[in-house]
Coordinates of C-alpha atoms and ligand atoms in Angstrom, one line a residue:
X1 CA 59.4 30.9 -14.3
X2 CA 56.0 31.7 -12.6
X3 CA 54.5 33.7 -9.9
X4 CA 52.8 31.8 -7.0
X5 CA 50.0 32.8 -4.7
X6 CA 50.9 31.9 -1.2
X7 CA 49.6 32.2 2.5
X8 CA 47.4 35.2 3.2
X9 CA 45.7 35.5 -0.1
X10 CA 42.9 37.9 0.5
X11 CA 40.7 36.8 -2.6
X12 CA 39.9 40.3 -3.5
X13 CA 40.8 39.5 -7.2
X14 CA 42.7 42.8 -7.7
X15 CA 45.5 40.6 -9.0
X16 CA 43.1 39.2 -11.8
X17 CA 42.1 42.6 -13.1
X18 CA 45.7 43.4 -13.9
X19 CA 46.8 40.1 -15.2
X20 CA 47.4 40.4 -19.1
X21 CA 47.1 36.7 -19.7
X22 CA 44.3 35.8 -17.3
X23 CA 46.1 33.0 -15.7
X24 CA 44.7 33.6 -12.1
X25 CA 41.6 31.5 -11.0
X26 CA 38.9 31.3 -9.8
X27 CA 37.7 34.7 -11.2
X28 CA 34.7 36.7 -10.0
X29 CA 31.7 34.9 -11.5
X30 CA 33.3 31.4 -11.7
X31 CA 31.1 29.0 -9.7
X32 CA 33.8 28.5 -7.1
X33 CA 34.9 32.1 -6.7
X34 CA 33.0 32.7 -3.5
X35 CA 34.0 29.5 -1.8
X36 CA 37.6 29.3 -2.9
X37 CA 40.3 29.0 -0.2
X38 CA 42.5 31.3 -2.2
X39 CA 43.3 32.3 -5.7
X40 CA 45.8 30.2 -7.8
X41 CA 48.2 31.1 -10.6
X42 CA 48.5 28.5 -13.5
X43 CA 52.4 28.1 -14.0
X44 CA 51.7 27.0 -17.6
X45 CA 50.1 30.1 -18.6
X46 CA 51.9 32.8 -16.5
X47 CA 54.2 35.0 -18.4
X48 CA 56.2 36.3 -15.4
X49 CA 55.3 39.9 -15.9
X50 CA 54.9 40.5 -12.0
X51 CA 51.8 42.7 -12.6
X52 CA 49.8 40.6 -10.0
X53 CA 52.6 40.7 -7.5
X54 CA 52.7 44.6 -7.6
X55 CA 49.0 44.7 -7.4
X56 CA 48.5 42.2 -4.4
X57 CA 47.4 44.4 -1.4
X58 CA 48.6 41.9 1.1
X59 CA 51.9 40.7 -0.4
X60 CA 50.8 37.2 -0.9
X61 CA 52.4 36.7 -4.3
X62 CA 56.0 35.4 -4.8
X63 CA 58.1 34.6 -7.8
X64 CA 58.9 30.8 -7.8
X65 CA 62.6 31.5 -7.7
X66 CA 62.2 33.7 -4.6
X67 CA 59.7 31.3 -2.8
X68 CA 60.9 31.1 0.9
X69 CA 61.3 27.6 2.1
X70 CA 58.2 27.6 4.4
X71 CA 56.1 28.6 1.3
X72 CA 57.6 25.9 -0.8
X73 CA 54.3 23.8 -1.1
X74 CA 52.6 26.6 -2.7
X75 CA 54.0 26.0 -6.1
X76 CA 52.3 22.5 -6.0
X77 CA 49.1 24.0 -4.5
X78 CA 48.8 26.5 -7.4
X79 CA 49.6 23.9 -10.1
X80 CA 47.2 21.4 -8.5
X81 CA 44.2 23.6 -8.8
X82 CA 44.5 23.6 -12.5
X83 CA 44.5 19.9 -12.9
X84 CA 40.8 20.0 -12.2
X85 CA 40.1 23.5 -13.7
X86 CA 42.1 23.9 -16.8
X87 CA 42.1 27.2 -18.3
X88 CA 39.8 27.5 -21.4
X89 CA 38.9 31.1 -21.6
X90 CA 41.6 33.8 -21.4
X91 CA 39.3 36.7 -22.3
X92 CA 39.3 39.4 -19.5
X93 CA 36.6 39.7 -17.0
X94 CA 34.6 42.7 -17.9
X95 CA 35.2 45.5 -15.3
X96 CA 32.1 46.8 -13.7
X97 CA 31.8 50.5 -14.1
X98 CA 28.9 52.2 -12.3
X99 CA 27.4 55.2 -13.9
X100 CA 24.6 57.4 -12.8
X101 CA 21.9 58.3 -15.5
X102 CA 22.4 61.8 -17.2
X103 CA 19.2 63.1 -15.9
X104 CA 19.9 62.1 -12.2
X105 CA 23.6 62.9 -11.6
X106 CA 23.7 63.0 -7.9
X107 CA 23.2 60.1 -5.6
X108 CA 23.7 60.1 -1.7
X109 CA 24.4 56.9 0.2
X110 CA 24.9 56.3 3.8
X111 CA 27.0 53.1 4.6
X112 CA 26.7 51.8 8.1
X113 CA 29.9 50.1 9.3
X114 CA 33.6 50.4 8.2
X115 CA 34.8 46.8 8.1
X116 CA 36.1 45.2 4.8
X117 CA 32.6 44.9 3.2
X118 CA 31.6 48.3 4.1
X119 CA 35.1 49.7 2.7
X120 CA 34.6 47.8 -0.5
X121 CA 31.0 49.3 -1.0
X122 CA 32.3 52.7 -0.2
X123 CA 35.2 52.1 -2.6
X124 CA 32.8 51.1 -5.3
X125 CA 30.5 54.1 -4.7
X126 CA 32.9 56.8 -4.3
X127 CA 34.7 55.9 -7.5
X128 CA 31.5 56.7 -9.4
X129 CA 31.1 60.2 -10.5
X130 CA 28.2 62.1 -8.7
X131 CA 28.0 59.7 -5.8
X132 CA 28.4 61.1 -2.3
X133 CA 28.9 58.7 0.7
X134 CA 28.3 59.2 4.4
X135 CA 30.1 56.5 6.5
X136 CA 28.9 55.8 10.1
X137 CA 31.0 54.0 12.5
X138 CA 30.1 53.1 16.2
X139 CA 33.8 53.3 17.4
X140 CA 36.1 56.2 16.9
X141 CA 38.3 53.7 14.8
X142 CA 37.4 52.2 11.4
X143 CA 37.8 48.8 9.8
X144 CA 35.9 46.4 11.9
X145 CA 37.3 42.9 11.9
X146 CA 40.4 44.1 10.0
X147 CA 41.4 45.9 13.3
X148 CA 39.7 43.7 15.9
X149 CA 39.4 40.3 14.2
X150 CA 42.7 39.6 12.1
X151 CA 45.2 37.8 14.2
X152 CA 48.1 40.0 15.4
X153 CA 50.7 37.6 13.8
X154 CA 49.0 38.1 10.2
X155 CA 50.7 41.5 9.8
X156 CA 50.6 41.3 5.9
X157 CA 46.7 40.8 5.9
X158 CA 46.5 44.1 7.6
X159 CA 48.2 45.9 4.8
X160 CA 44.8 46.0 3.1
X161 CA 44.0 48.7 5.7
X162 CA 46.1 51.2 3.5
X163 CA 43.8 50.5 0.6
X164 CA 40.8 51.2 2.9
X165 CA 42.4 54.3 4.4
X166 CA 42.7 55.8 0.9
X167 CA 39.0 55.0 0.2
X168 CA 38.0 56.8 3.4
X169 CA 40.1 59.8 2.6
X170 CA 38.3 60.4 -0.8
X171 CA 36.7 63.8 -1.3
X172 CA 33.2 62.3 -1.9
X173 CA 33.4 60.4 1.5
X174 CA 32.3 62.0 4.8
X175 CA 33.0 60.0 7.8
X176 CA 31.1 60.1 11.0
X177 CA 32.9 58.0 13.5
X178 CA 31.9 57.4 17.3
X179 CA 28.3 57.6 16.0
X180 CA 25.9 54.6 16.6
X181 CA 23.1 54.0 14.1
X182 CA 20.0 52.8 16.1
X183 CA 21.2 54.7 19.2
X184 CA 22.3 58.2 18.0
X185 CA 20.5 58.3 14.7
X186 CA 18.1 56.0 13.0
X187 CA 17.9 54.3 9.8
X188 CA 14.8 56.3 8.9
X189 CA 16.8 59.5 9.8
X190 CA 19.5 58.3 7.5
X191 CA 17.1 57.7 4.7
X192 CA 15.7 61.4 5.2
X193 CA 19.2 62.5 4.3
X194 CA 20.1 59.9 1.5
X195 CA 18.7 58.0 -1.3
X196 CA 19.8 54.8 0.3
X197 CA 21.4 53.1 3.2
X198 CA 23.8 50.2 3.1
X199 CA 23.9 48.2 6.3
X200 CA 27.3 46.5 6.6
X201 CA 27.3 46.0 10.4
X202 CA 29.0 42.5 10.3
X203 CA 28.4 39.8 12.9
X204 CA 28.6 41.0 16.5
X205 CA 27.3 37.8 18.0
X206 CA 28.0 34.1 18.2
X207 CA 26.5 30.9 17.2
X208 CA 25.7 28.7 20.2
X209 CA 26.0 25.1 21.0
X210 CA 22.9 24.8 23.0
X211 CA 24.5 22.4 25.5
X212 CA 24.7 22.5 29.4
X213 CA 27.4 24.5 30.9
X214 CA 27.9 26.8 27.7
X215 CA 27.5 29.9 29.9
X216 CA 29.7 28.8 32.9
X217 CA 32.5 31.3 33.7
X218 CA 35.6 30.1 31.8
X219 CA 33.5 29.3 28.7
X220 CA 33.8 32.1 26.1
X221 CA 33.2 32.6 22.5
X222 CA 36.4 32.8 20.4
X223 CA 35.0 36.0 19.1
X224 CA 35.3 37.6 22.5
X225 CA 38.9 36.2 23.0
X226 CA 39.9 37.6 19.6
X227 CA 38.2 40.9 20.4
X228 CA 40.2 40.9 23.7
X229 CA 43.6 40.3 22.3
X230 CA 43.0 42.7 19.5
X231 CA 41.9 45.5 22.0
X232 CA 38.3 46.1 21.0
X233 CA 37.0 48.5 23.5
X234 CA 33.9 46.4 24.2
X235 CA 36.2 43.5 25.3
X236 CA 39.4 45.2 26.7
X237 CA 38.6 44.5 30.3
X238 CA 37.4 40.8 29.7
X239 CA 39.3 38.4 31.7
X240 CA 40.5 34.8 30.6
X241 CA 41.9 32.3 32.8
X242 CA 45.3 31.4 31.5
X243 CA 46.4 29.7 34.7
X244 CA 45.7 26.0 33.5
X245 CA 47.9 24.0 31.4
X246 CA 45.1 23.1 28.8
X247 CA 42.7 25.1 26.8
X248 CA 40.0 23.5 24.6
X249 CA 38.9 25.2 21.5
X250 CA 35.8 24.0 19.8
X251 CA 35.7 24.0 16.0
X252 CA 38.5 24.0 13.6
X253 CA 37.9 26.8 11.3
X254 CA 40.4 29.7 10.8
X255 CA 39.2 31.4 13.9
X256 CA 40.1 28.3 16.0
X257 CA 43.5 28.2 14.6
X258 CA 44.1 32.0 15.1
X259 CA 43.3 31.6 19.0
X260 CA 45.3 28.3 19.2
X261 CA 48.3 30.3 17.7
X262 CA 47.8 33.2 20.1
X263 CA 47.8 30.8 23.1
X264 CA 50.8 28.7 22.0
X265 CA 53.3 31.0 20.1
X266 CA 56.1 32.4 22.1
X267 CA 54.9 35.8 23.5
X268 CA 58.0 37.5 21.9
X269 CA 56.1 37.0 18.5
X270 CA 53.2 39.2 19.9
X271 CA 55.5 41.7 21.6
X272 CA 56.4 42.9 18.0
X273 CA 52.7 42.9 16.8
X274 CA 49.9 45.1 17.4
X275 CA 48.3 42.8 19.9
X276 CA 46.8 44.9 22.7
X277 CA 49.2 45.4 25.7
X278 CA 46.9 43.9 28.2
X279 CA 46.8 40.6 26.2
X280 CA 50.6 40.6 25.8
X281 CA 50.8 40.9 29.5
X282 CA 48.3 38.2 30.1
X283 CA 50.1 35.9 27.7
X284 CA 53.5 36.5 29.4
X285 CA 51.9 35.0 32.6
X286 CA 50.2 32.2 30.9
X287 CA 50.6 28.6 32.0
X288 CA 49.0 27.1 29.0
X289 CA 51.2 24.4 27.3
X290 CA 48.5 22.6 25.2
X291 CA 45.5 23.8 23.2
X292 CA 43.1 21.0 22.1
X293 CA 41.3 22.0 18.9
X294 CA 38.2 19.7 18.9
X295 CA 36.1 19.3 15.8
X296 CA 33.0 17.3 15.5
X297 CA 33.7 16.0 12.2
X298 CA 36.7 14.0 10.7
X299 CA 40.0 15.0 9.4
X300 CA 38.6 15.0 5.9
X301 CA 36.4 18.0 6.8
X302 CA 38.6 20.4 8.4
X303 CA 37.0 23.8 8.4
X304 CA 40.2 25.9 8.2
X305 CA 41.8 26.8 4.9
X306 CA 44.9 24.6 3.9
X307 CA 47.1 27.6 4.3
X308 CA 46.3 28.1 8.0
X309 CA 46.5 24.5 8.7
X310 CA 49.9 24.2 6.9
X311 CA 51.2 27.3 8.8
X312 CA 50.7 25.5 12.2
X313 CA 53.3 22.9 11.1
X314 CA 55.9 25.7 10.7
X315 CA 55.6 27.6 14.0
X316 CA 58.8 27.8 16.1
X317 CA 58.3 26.3 19.7
X318 CA 54.9 24.9 18.7
X319 CA 54.2 21.2 17.8
X320 CA 51.1 20.4 15.7
X321 CA 49.9 17.0 16.9
X322 CA 47.1 14.6 16.0
X323 CA 46.1 11.1 16.9
X324 CA 46.8 8.4 14.2
X325 CA 43.6 6.5 15.0
X326 CA 41.5 9.7 14.6
X327 CA 43.4 10.7 11.4
X328 CA 43.2 7.1 9.9
X329 CA 39.5 6.9 10.8
X330 CA 38.8 8.9 7.7
X331 CA 41.6 8.2 5.1
X332 CA 39.7 8.9 2.1
X333 CA 38.8 12.5 1.6
X334 CA 35.3 13.1 0.7
X335 CA 33.9 16.0 -1.0
X336 CA 31.4 17.1 -3.7
X337 CA 33.9 18.4 -6.2
X338 CA 37.2 17.2 -7.5
X339 CA 39.0 20.5 -6.3
X340 CA 37.5 20.0 -2.8
X341 CA 38.7 16.4 -2.8
X342 CA 42.3 17.6 -3.6
X343 CA 42.0 20.3 -0.8
X344 CA 40.8 17.8 1.7
X345 CA 43.6 15.2 0.6
X346 CA 46.1 17.8 1.4
X347 CA 44.8 18.7 4.7
X348 CA 44.7 14.9 5.5
X349 CA 48.4 14.7 4.5
X350 CA 49.3 17.5 6.8
X351 CA 47.4 15.7 9.6
X352 CA 48.9 12.4 8.8
X353 CA 52.4 13.9 9.0
X354 CA 51.4 15.5 12.4
X355 CA 50.2 12.2 13.8
X356 CA 53.4 10.4 12.9
X357 CA 55.6 13.1 14.5
X358 CA 57.3 12.7 17.8
X359 CA 56.5 16.0 19.6
X360 CA 59.2 18.1 21.3
X361 CA 58.7 18.0 25.1
X362 CA 59.9 21.6 25.6
X363 CA 57.4 22.9 23.0
X364 CA 53.8 24.0 23.4
X365 CA 51.3 21.7 21.6
X366 CA 48.2 22.2 19.4
X367 CA 46.4 18.9 19.4
X368 CA 43.9 18.4 16.6
X369 CA 41.2 16.2 17.8
X370 CA 38.3 14.8 15.5
X371 CA 35.0 13.1 15.9
X372 CA 34.2 14.9 19.1
X373 CA 30.7 16.4 19.4
X374 CA 30.4 18.7 22.4
X375 CA 28.0 17.4 25.0
X376 CA 28.3 19.4 28.1
X377 CA 30.7 21.9 29.6
X378 CA 30.9 20.9 33.4
X379 CA 31.9 22.6 36.6
X380 CA 30.4 23.8 39.8
X381 CA 31.1 27.6 39.7
X382 CA 33.3 27.6 36.5
X383 CA 34.5 25.3 33.9
X384 CA 36.3 22.2 35.0
X385 CA 35.9 19.9 32.1
X386 CA 34.2 19.3 28.9
X387 CA 32.5 16.2 27.8
X388 CA 32.1 15.0 24.2
X389 CA 30.2 12.2 22.4
X390 CA 32.7 10.4 20.4
X391 CA 31.6 10.0 16.8
X392 CA 32.3 7.9 13.7
X393 CA 32.2 8.6 10.0
X394 CA 29.9 6.4 7.7
X395 CA 28.9 7.0 4.0
X396 CA 25.5 8.7 3.5
X397 CA 23.2 7.6 0.7
X398 CA 25.0 10.2 -1.6
X399 CA 28.5 8.7 -0.7
X400 CA 29.3 11.9 1.3
X401 CA 30.4 11.3 4.9
X402 CA 27.9 11.2 7.7
X403 CA 29.1 11.8 11.4
X404 CA 27.1 9.9 14.0
X405 CA 27.7 9.4 17.7
X406 CA 29.0 6.0 18.7
X407 CA 27.6 6.0 22.2
X408 CA 31.1 6.4 23.8
X409 CA 32.0 9.7 25.5
X410 CA 35.2 11.4 26.5
X411 CA 35.8 14.0 29.1
X412 CA 38.7 16.4 29.0
X413 CA 39.8 18.5 32.0
X414 CA 40.1 22.2 31.2
X415 CA 39.5 25.5 32.9
X416 CA 39.1 27.5 29.7
X417 CA 36.9 26.6 26.9
X418 CA 36.8 28.8 23.7
X419 CA 33.9 28.2 21.4
X420 CA 35.1 29.0 17.8
X421 CA 32.0 27.6 16.1
X422 CA 31.2 30.8 14.2
X423 CA 30.1 34.4 14.3
X424 CA 26.4 35.5 13.9
X425 CA 24.8 38.7 13.1
X426 CA 22.5 40.2 15.7
X427 CA 19.1 41.8 14.8
X428 CA 19.1 45.5 13.8
X429 CA 16.3 47.8 15.0
X430 CA 14.1 48.7 12.1
X431 CA 15.5 46.1 9.7
X432 CA 14.2 42.6 9.1
X433 CA 16.1 39.6 10.4
X434 CA 16.1 35.9 9.8
X435 CA 16.6 33.9 13.0
X436 CA 17.0 30.8 11.0
X437 CA 20.1 32.1 9.1
X438 CA 21.2 35.0 11.4
X439 CA 21.2 37.3 8.5
X440 CA 19.1 40.2 6.9
X441 CA 16.9 38.7 4.2
X442 CA 17.8 40.1 0.8
X443 CA 17.8 39.8 -2.9
X444 CA 21.1 40.8 -4.5
X445 CA 21.6 43.0 -1.5
X446 CA 18.2 44.7 -1.6
X447 CA 16.8 44.3 1.8
X448 CA 13.7 42.2 1.9
X449 CA 10.9 42.6 4.1
X450 CA 9.4 39.1 4.4
X451 CA 6.2 40.3 6.0
X452 CA 5.5 42.7 3.4
X453 CA 6.7 40.2 0.7
X454 CA 8.8 43.2 -1.0
X455 CA 12.2 44.8 -0.9
X456 CA 12.4 47.9 1.3
X457 CA 12.9 51.1 -0.6
X458 CA 16.4 52.4 -0.3
X459 CA 17.8 49.7 2.1
X460 CA 20.5 47.4 1.3
X461 CA 23.1 45.2 3.1
X462 CA 26.4 43.6 2.4
X463 CA 29.0 41.5 4.1
X464 CA 28.5 38.9 7.0
X465 CA 25.1 40.4 7.8
X466 CA 24.0 39.6 4.2
X467 CA 25.6 36.1 3.7
X468 CA 26.6 34.9 7.0
X469 CA 30.0 34.7 8.6
X470 CA 32.1 33.0 5.9
X471 CA 34.9 33.9 3.4
X472 CA 38.1 35.9 3.7
X473 CA 38.5 39.7 3.5
X474 CA 38.4 39.9 -0.3
X475 CA 35.3 37.8 -0.5
X476 CA 33.4 40.9 0.6
X477 CA 34.4 42.8 -2.5
X478 CA 32.3 40.7 -5.0
X479 CA 29.5 40.7 -2.4
X480 CA 29.6 44.5 -2.0
X481 CA 29.9 45.0 -5.8
X482 CA 26.7 43.0 -6.1
X483 CA 24.9 45.3 -3.6
X484 CA 26.1 48.5 -5.2
X485 CA 25.1 47.3 -8.7
X486 CA 21.5 46.7 -7.3
X487 CA 21.5 50.2 -5.6
X488 CA 22.6 52.0 -8.8
X489 CA 20.1 50.1 -11.0
X490 CA 17.3 51.0 -8.5
X491 CA 18.5 54.7 -8.5
X492 CA 18.6 54.7 -12.3
X493 CA 15.2 53.2 -12.4
X494 CA 13.8 56.1 -10.2
X495 CA 12.9 53.7 -7.4
X496 CA 14.6 55.6 -4.7
X497 CA 13.1 58.6 -2.9
X498 CA 14.9 62.0 -3.1
X499 CA 16.2 62.8 0.4
X500 CA 14.4 65.8 2.1
X501 CA 17.7 66.7 4.0
X502 CA 21.1 67.6 2.7
X503 CA 24.9 67.2 3.7
X504 CA 24.6 70.2 6.0
X505 CA 21.3 69.2 7.8
X506 CA 22.9 65.8 8.3
X507 CA 26.1 67.3 9.9
X508 CA 23.9 69.4 12.1
X509 CA 21.9 66.4 13.2
X510 CA 24.9 64.3 14.0
X511 CA 26.6 67.2 15.8
X512 CA 23.4 67.5 18.1
X513 CA 23.0 63.8 18.8
X514 CA 26.7 62.9 19.0
X515 CA 28.8 65.9 20.0
X516 CA 31.8 63.7 20.3
X517 CA 31.7 62.3 16.7
X518 CA 35.0 62.3 14.7
X519 CA 35.6 62.9 11.1
X520 CA 38.2 61.0 9.2
X521 CA 40.8 63.6 10.3
X522 CA 40.0 62.7 13.9
X523 CA 40.7 59.0 13.3
X524 CA 43.9 59.8 11.3
X525 CA 45.2 61.6 14.5
X526 CA 44.4 58.5 16.6
X527 CA 46.1 56.3 13.8
X528 CA 49.1 58.6 14.0
X529 CA 49.4 58.5 17.8
X530 CA 49.1 54.7 17.7
X531 CA 51.7 54.3 14.9
X532 CA 54.2 56.7 16.8
X533 CA 53.8 54.7 19.9
X534 CA 54.4 51.5 17.9
X535 CA 57.4 52.7 16.1
X536 CA 59.1 53.5 19.5
X537 CA 58.7 49.7 20.4
X538 CA 59.4 48.4 16.8
X539 CA 55.7 47.4 16.5
X540 CA 53.2 48.4 13.7
X541 CA 51.2 50.3 16.3
X542 CA 50.2 50.3 20.1
X543 CA 46.4 50.2 20.2
X544 CA 44.2 52.5 22.2
X545 CA 41.8 50.1 23.9
X546 CA 39.1 52.3 25.2
X547 CA 36.8 55.0 23.6
X548 CA 38.0 57.6 26.0
X549 CA 41.7 57.0 25.0
X550 CA 40.8 57.2 21.5
X551 CA 38.9 60.4 21.7
X552 CA 41.7 62.0 23.8
X553 CA 44.3 61.0 21.1
X554 CA 42.0 62.5 18.4
X555 CA 42.0 65.9 20.2
X556 CA 45.5 66.2 21.5
X557 CA 47.6 64.9 18.7
X558 CA 48.6 67.2 16.0
Ligands
NAP601 P1 34.1 28.4 10.3 O1 35.1 28.4 9.3 O2 32.5 28.4 9.8 O3 34.3 27.2 11.3 C1 33.3 26.9 12.4 C2 33.8 25.6 13.1 O4 32.9 25.4 14.1 C3 33.7 24.4 12.1 O5 34.8 23.5 12.5 C4 32.4 23.8 12.5 O6 32.2 22.4 12.2 C5 32.3 24.1 14.0 N1 30.9 24.1 14.4 C6 29.9 24.7 14.1 N2 28.8 24.5 14.8 C7 29.2 23.4 15.7 C8 28.6 22.8 16.8 N3 27.3 23.0 17.0 N4 29.3 21.9 17.4 C9 30.6 21.7 17.2 N5 31.3 22.3 16.3 C10 30.6 23.3 15.5 O7 34.0 29.8 11.2 P2 35.2 30.6 11.8 O8 36.4 29.8 12.1 O9 34.6 31.4 12.8 O10 35.6 31.6 10.5 C11 34.6 32.4 9.9 C12 35.1 32.9 8.6 O11 36.2 33.9 8.7 C13 35.5 31.7 7.7 O12 35.3 32.0 6.4 C14 37.1 31.9 7.9 O13 37.9 31.4 6.7 C15 37.2 33.4 7.9 N6 38.5 33.7 8.7 C16 39.8 33.7 8.0 C17 40.8 33.9 8.6 C18 42.2 33.9 7.7 O14 42.0 34.0 6.4 N7 43.3 33.7 8.3 C19 41.0 34.1 9.9 C20 39.7 34.0 10.7 C21 38.5 33.9 10.0 P3 31.7 21.8 11.0 O15 32.6 22.1 10.0 O16 31.4 20.4 11.3 O17 30.3 22.5 10.7

């Protein structure tokens, strides 16, 4: 018998820390840890103790004898990883324990943001004796993309919010919600009250295509669509035209697949989820029957994880389709490591099966298209169609595939284009920013001022603003640990300035600048109100979608 890691693995490695035989890979520090699609259990080494299953924050681990039918492939997926990565070292990974120097026993840190990267940083800091953390969040509700990014039909992923809720409730953590750093209080003012500031503001913008028609009405970033259906206050009143039968989604990463599912799954699935009510109502009236997911590269280079692609083949009422000529155009998966070749081969097999299947006429469809480079989005007053340059795959000098336009073009009629080509961080007042990478320049999380050619004293970053928009929720844990290690090293070395202000002067400043700010208890009242409304409808929660509603709930609910 063995345990099996399945769909929804968050990669936070908490399972690894409790495994007595170290049969879960990759581990933090392994070369492929930060890029791994998921973690895997070696069936040959597992001793069936169930410690990992108990520890998993997102319920992604199953016993092989209990593996539900739709997760059946994961036994082979786990086993396959070890064909290329046999376990040679079972000594435990050294746990990182932060410690302040005996002669400097008090450290005050401000963390800006409350998404997963921020929560992992707050968790590391607040678990360290002598560290006090002030948390700043622009909205009255915490958790960033966990609340406004994770798909409503991925309820188990959201379970990690319970861990984060526990972290924010720690005694050494003081929350200031509904306070915008940069508007209500500056980074410099935070530094006057703390030894250090960690910026974990995420990625609030989009990569762009730079093609004609990109900004026509009816062309939106998938980020906006996701924020709309998840009830983010900035996007709750956005409008998406669901009156046409076809939607085109650009890119085939996990965000593209999230929006494709939202547009095609029966609305009954979402009526039991925490999707915002306005989005459920709009989806009830939707005329969409087909979502075309168009990628510029081939089926051997699908950007989504295997788990998310596989899940598309198992949706009730939805057919995953592909064109044999496009899938067959790239029969040999190419990649730079044996593990990546195996993953590409599995995705290719999923698509080959999809390309041979006869779709059910009564089902909605997700059509995976390949070798389509967006050329222009067309329309007079709004989107009417999108034109692609058709592409082919050739082998580059290094043997890896190169995609190049063939000179042919293809136009697809649609009234709605969702650009799922990646999130991008936006510049932050007072902090350096690389336009090239869309990130804050840093060294191990220490913010680097390129003009001064040195790190900025007391300023750190973590998460998507640090490494770009990549990885799943748990990927942020190792990222935040790295930043916290740098910060505590600098503090121990005496490189951080002692703050002039203290906790009381900070509270007074925030109260003056943001009289409507909330503490953690204020957010917990909002949480309680959302959950109560949800339980009446057999849903996890019914979300408030405006700041005013949230503040009212924080005041009136006991
Ligand atoms: P992503 O994985 O980077 O995918 C971006 C897609 O856009 C790729 O297909 C990429 O194609 C394409 N693209 C980029 N620039 C393009 C251009 N100029 N023209 C045409 N296509 C272009 O990004 P994402 O889907 O936004 O996801 C971001 C991160 O969040 C990922 O790490 C993802 O795994 C994670 N996430 C995870 C989940 C989950 O676990 N369920 C859900 C949502 C997001 P190329 O491959 O050719 O560059």
